[in-house]
Amino acid sequence: MKRVLVATSGGDCPGLNAVIRGVVKRAAQEGDWEVLGSIQAYNGILWEPTEVKILDEAAVAGIHYRGGTIIETTNKGGPFAWPVYNKHLGQWEYVDRSDEMIRKLQYMGVDAVISIGGDGSQRISQKLQSQGLDIVGVPKTIDNDLSATDFTFGFQTAVQIATDAVDKLVTTAASHNRTFILEVMGRNTGWIALHAAIAGGADVCLIPEIPYDINVVLEKLNKRYNSRNRGSAIIVVAEGAVPKDGTVHAAAATEVGYENVRLGGIAYDLSRQLKAAGFEPDIRETVLGHIQRGGVPIAYDRVLATQFGVKAFEYVLEGKFGHMVSYRHPDIIAVPFEEAVGQCKYVRPDSDIVKTARGCGISFGD
């Protein structure tokens, strides 16, 4: 039997299980392939003892509608930065175990790896491929910030969750004559915020790509209220949004092996800024956080994720390593890792979708 190893890394995302199932269902048609799942990304290989599980059709039956990943995931450490505690210095150090991991995979009889992950995960894939590992990437992120693919699975589900939140906030805002600030994920991009603002009919949408002026936001909100402060408004703000001449609201991570800063808190900062600028009506803040990452993937993401999984295994069969599967409407294609991780996909301020939002009266605070 030939062996392909599947790993899910980075943050969890609706549709991960559908990718895994797509790989397994396609591999089963070949008859001479065994699919292994590494627990918590590459941790399952690097741990002693090794922790992997056989992924056969019975193991993946019915998982396509389940959130999360049956082989777990992690966004800490990795083969190039494995955390080791130095007792003498009293601090954590990071060692490169990539060569060791590749040798272990060879010893296990693994012929190829399918890595399901976002930008950081595919950078790791690129480095492993340069060291001789036969690997295929699958793009995964709710942020939709990979430039090599039209969409990433999980994004549409996150947008649906955010839109549902907007719909619910609209009614309570109108009942109490309040302004609600909904903070959504997206890191350094505003894709989730922008789509949810349009779909939910928000009044203001603040995204990292368009720095906002608090006075412009204030002017928009004041138009939503009469002289007796009766009215309501909805603001959708991306976690990475930033005021003009300001900085993004972030804090250094304290978790061992986690390299990214922790974004969040802009909703409360924005609330304080509005009050300081003289806004009188009540303001309430709602931070969706990881609610956007969990739960049942919508049909769109199940289909896209399944397409990615099937195509990823077919690229293994073709020996098309060093590539990531990509959705270029209407096709699923392969792009080299260099292209896949070369550039972040930001919202262009002059794009049609931003013009659509402006055409609906949504203010970006600029």
mmCIF file of N, CA, C and O in Angstrom, residues 236-277:
data_model
loop_
_atom_site.group_PDB
_atom_site.id
_atom_site.type_symbol
_atom_site.label_atom_id
_atom_site.label_comp_id
_atom_site.label_asym_id
_atom_site.label_seq_id
_atom_site.Cartn_x
_atom_site.Cartn_y
_atom_site.Cartn_z
ATOM 1 N N VAL A 236 -20.211 47.423 11.520
ATOM 2 C CA VAL A 236 -19.434 46.182 11.445
ATOM 3 C C VAL A 236 -17.974 46.577 11.315
ATOM 4 O O VAL A 236 -17.604 47.310 10.390
ATOM 5 N N VAL A 237 -17.166 46.111 12.242
ATOM 6 C CA VAL A 237 -15.750 46.492 12.243
ATOM 7 C C VAL A 237 -14.878 45.242 12.229
ATOM 8 O O VAL A 237 -15.099 44.295 12.992
ATOM 9 N N ALA A 238 -13.898 45.212 11.343
ATOM 10 C CA ALA A 238 -12.927 44.113 11.307
ATOM 11 C C ALA A 238 -11.936 44.269 12.447
ATOM 12 O O ALA A 238 -11.574 45.392 12.820
ATOM 13 N N GLU A 239 -11.473 43.163 13.002
ATOM 14 C CA GLU A 239 -10.577 43.215 14.156
ATOM 15 C C GLU A 239 -9.281 43.959 13.866
ATOM 16 O O GLU A 239 -8.646 44.491 14.777
ATOM 17 N N GLY A 240 -8.902 44.043 12.584
ATOM 18 C CA GLY A 240 -7.664 44.729 12.229
ATOM 19 C C GLY A 240 -7.866 46.156 11.761
ATOM 20 O O GLY A 240 -6.915 46.799 11.293
ATOM 21 N N ALA A 241 -9.095 46.688 11.895
ATOM 22 C CA ALA A 241 -9.363 48.061 11.467
ATOM 23 C C ALA A 241 -8.517 49.043 12.275
ATOM 24 O O ALA A 241 -8.188 48.798 13.438
ATOM 25 N N VAL A 242 -8.201 50.166 11.638
ATOM 26 C CA VAL A 242 -7.298 51.126 12.285
ATOM 27 C C VAL A 242 -7.740 52.549 11.951
ATOM 28 O O VAL A 242 -8.137 52.845 10.826
ATOM 29 N N PRO A 243 -7.716 53.455 12.942
ATOM 30 C CA PRO A 243 -8.046 54.852 12.654
ATOM 31 C C PRO A 243 -6.907 55.542 11.911
ATOM 32 O O PRO A 243 -5.756 55.092 11.959
ATOM 33 N N LYS A 244 -7.240 56.615 11.221
ATOM 34 C CA LYS A 244 -6.197 57.393 10.551
ATOM 35 C C LYS A 244 -5.197 57.878 11.593
ATOM 36 O O LYS A 244 -5.569 58.339 12.665
ATOM 37 N N ASP A 245 -3.924 57.775 11.255
ATOM 38 C CA ASP A 245 -2.842 58.173 12.169
ATOM 39 C C ASP A 245 -2.860 57.360 13.460
ATOM 40 O O ASP A 245 -2.329 57.790 14.488
ATOM 41 N N GLY A 246 -3.482 56.169 13.416
ATOM 42 C CA GLY A 246 -3.527 55.327 14.599
ATOM 43 C C GLY A 246 -2.839 54.003 14.358
ATOM 44 O O GLY A 246 -2.167 53.800 13.347
ATOM 45 N N THR A 247 -2.998 53.083 15.273
ATOM 46 C CA THR A 247 -2.386 51.766 15.166
ATOM 47 C C THR A 247 -3.437 50.693 15.391
ATOM 48 O O THR A 247 -4.483 50.939 16.003
ATOM 49 N N VAL A 248 -3.160 49.504 14.900
ATOM 50 C CA VAL A 248 -4.084 48.392 15.053
ATOM 51 C C VAL A 248 -4.130 47.977 16.518
ATOM 52 O O VAL A 248 -3.143 48.087 17.257
ATOM 53 N N HIS A 249 -5.310 47.520 16.966
ATOM 54 C CA HIS A 249 -5.484 47.106 18.352
ATOM 55 C C HIS A 249 -5.039 45.656 18.483
ATOM 56 O O HIS A 249 -5.755 44.736 18.081
ATOM 57 N N ALA A 250 -3.856 45.439 19.026
ATOM 58 C CA ALA A 250 -3.299 44.088 19.128
ATOM 59 C C ALA A 250 -2.410 43.983 20.351
ATOM 60 O O ALA A 250 -1.921 44.985 20.880
ATOM 61 N N ALA A 251 -2.217 42.743 20.779
ATOM 62 C CA ALA A 251 -1.351 42.475 21.929
ATOM 63 C C ALA A 251 -0.460 41.294 21.608
ATOM 64 O O ALA A 251 -0.842 40.396 20.851
ATOM 65 N N ALA A 252 0.733 41.301 22.174
ATOM 66 C CA ALA A 252 1.654 40.189 21.965
ATOM 67 C C ALA A 252 1.083 38.922 22.594
ATOM 68 O O ALA A 252 0.486 38.957 23.671
ATOM 69 N N ALA A 253 1.226 37.810 21.895
ATOM 70 C CA ALA A 253 0.710 36.534 22.395
ATOM 71 C C ALA A 253 1.591 36.018 23.532
ATOM 72 O O ALA A 253 2.809 36.216 23.538
ATOM 73 N N THR A 254 0.965 35.388 24.510
ATOM 74 C CA THR A 254 1.703 34.814 25.636
ATOM 75 C C THR A 254 1.789 33.296 25.546
ATOM 76 O O THR A 254 2.448 32.665 26.362
ATOM 77 N N GLU A 255 1.130 32.698 24.536
ATOM 78 C CA GLU A 255 1.132 31.253 24.381
ATOM 79 C C GLU A 255 2.443 30.792 23.751
ATOM 80 O O GLU A 255 2.922 31.385 22.779
ATOM 81 N N VAL A 256 2.999 29.743 24.294
ATOM 82 C CA VAL A 256 4.260 29.218 23.795
ATOM 83 C C VAL A 256 4.089 28.705 22.369
ATOM 84 O O VAL A 256 3.199 27.917 22.082
ATOM 85 N N GLY A 257 4.946 29.195 21.463
ATOM 86 C CA GLY A 257 4.927 28.739 20.084
ATOM 87 C C GLY A 257 3.984 29.494 19.173
ATOM 88 O O GLY A 257 3.970 29.254 17.963
ATOM 89 N N TYR A 258 3.191 30.419 19.729
ATOM 90 C CA TYR A 258 2.262 31.190 18.896
ATOM 91 C C TYR A 258 2.947 32.485 18.485
ATOM 92 O O TYR A 258 3.276 33.325 19.317
ATOM 93 N N GLU A 259 3.159 32.642 17.170
ATOM 94 C CA GLU A 259 3.976 33.750 16.684
ATOM 95 C C GLU A 259 3.183 35.010 16.377
ATOM 96 O O GLU A 259 3.724 36.118 16.438
ATOM 97 N N ASN A 260 1.908 34.884 16.019
ATOM 98 C CA ASN A 260 1.122 36.045 15.618
ATOM 99 C C ASN A 260 0.700 36.885 16.822
ATOM 100 O O ASN A 260 0.541 36.367 17.928
ATOM 101 N N VAL A 261 0.506 38.186 16.592
ATOM 102 C CA VAL A 261 -0.076 39.018 17.633
ATOM 103 C C VAL A 261 -1.553 38.672 17.751
ATOM 104 O O VAL A 261 -2.163 38.155 16.812
ATOM 105 N N ARG A 262 -2.146 38.956 18.895
ATOM 106 C CA ARG A 262 -3.563 38.678 19.104
ATOM 107 C C ARG A 262 -4.343 39.961 18.854
ATOM 108 O O ARG A 262 -4.213 40.936 19.588
ATOM 109 N N LEU A 263 -5.137 39.930 17.797
ATOM 110 C CA LEU A 263 -5.961 41.075 17.451
ATOM 111 C C LEU A 263 -7.272 41.024 18.226
ATOM 112 O O LEU A 263 -7.711 39.964 18.660
ATOM 113 N N GLY A 264 -7.895 42.181 18.386
ATOM 114 C CA GLY A 264 -9.188 42.215 19.060
ATOM 115 C C GLY A 264 -9.284 43.376 20.021
ATOM 116 O O GLY A 264 -8.278 43.894 20.521
ATOM 117 N N GLY A 265 -10.492 43.810 20.241
ATOM 118 C CA GLY A 265 -10.741 44.908 21.165
ATOM 119 C C GLY A 265 -11.075 46.221 20.488
ATOM 120 O O GLY A 265 -11.378 47.210 21.162
ATOM 121 N N ILE A 266 -11.041 46.238 19.151
ATOM 122 C CA ILE A 266 -11.309 47.469 18.427
ATOM 123 C C ILE A 266 -12.733 47.949 18.675
ATOM 124 O O ILE A 266 -12.996 49.165 18.678
ATOM 125 N N ALA A 267 -13.681 47.047 18.916
ATOM 126 C CA ALA A 267 -15.074 47.451 19.145
ATOM 127 C C ALA A 267 -15.180 48.357 20.364
ATOM 128 O O ALA A 267 -15.894 49.371 20.346
ATOM 129 N N TYR A 268 -14.470 48.007 21.418
ATOM 130 C CA TYR A 268 -14.529 48.807 22.645
ATOM 131 C C TYR A 268 -13.777 50.128 22.475
ATOM 132 O O TYR A 268 -14.213 51.171 22.996
ATOM 133 N N ASP A 269 -12.666 50.101 21.763
ATOM 134 C CA ASP A 269 -11.942 51.343 21.476
ATOM 135 C C ASP A 269 -12.799 52.288 20.659
ATOM 136 O O ASP A 269 -12.854 53.499 20.919
ATOM 137 N N LEU A 270 -13.466 51.740 19.650
ATOM 138 C CA LEU A 270 -14.312 52.549 18.787
ATOM 139 C C LEU A 270 -15.459 53.165 19.594
ATOM 140 O O LEU A 270 -15.819 54.339 19.391
ATOM 141 N N SER A 271 -16.026 52.394 20.497
ATOM 142 C CA SER A 271 -17.100 52.896 21.344
ATOM 143 C C SER A 271 -16.625 54.090 22.170
ATOM 144 O O SER A 271 -17.304 55.119 22.264
ATOM 145 N N ARG A 272 -15.436 53.961 22.761
ATOM 146 C CA ARG A 272 -14.882 55.062 23.557
ATOM 147 C C ARG A 272 -14.590 56.283 22.686
ATOM 148 O O ARG A 272 -14.808 57.426 23.105
ATOM 149 N N GLN A 273 -14.081 56.037 21.487
ATOM 150 C CA GLN A 273 -13.778 57.142 20.579
ATOM 151 C C GLN A 273 -15.041 57.917 20.215
ATOM 152 O O GLN A 273 -15.044 59.152 20.153
ATOM 153 N N LEU A 274 -16.130 57.199 19.965
ATOM 154 C CA LEU A 274 -17.382 57.853 19.599
ATOM 155 C C LEU A 274 -17.934 58.671 20.765
ATOM 156 O O LEU A 274 -18.430 59.799 20.575
ATOM 157 N N LYS A 275 -17.868 58.125 21.967
ATOM 158 C CA LYS A 275 -18.354 58.856 23.132
ATOM 159 C C LYS A 275 -17.502 60.105 23.377
ATOM 160 O O LYS A 275 -18.026 61.188 23.692
ATOM 161 N N ALA A 276 -16.181 59.957 23.198
ATOM 162 C CA ALA A 276 -15.292 61.104 23.382
ATOM 163 C C ALA A 276 -15.542 62.182 22.330
ATOM 164 O O ALA A 276 -15.319 63.378 22.573
ATOM 165 N N ALA A 277 -16.014 61.755 21.142
ATOM 166 C CA ALA A 277 -16.284 62.707 20.061
ATOM 167 C C ALA A 277 -17.648 63.361 20.198
ATOM 168 O O ALA A 277 -18.005 64.225 19.393
#
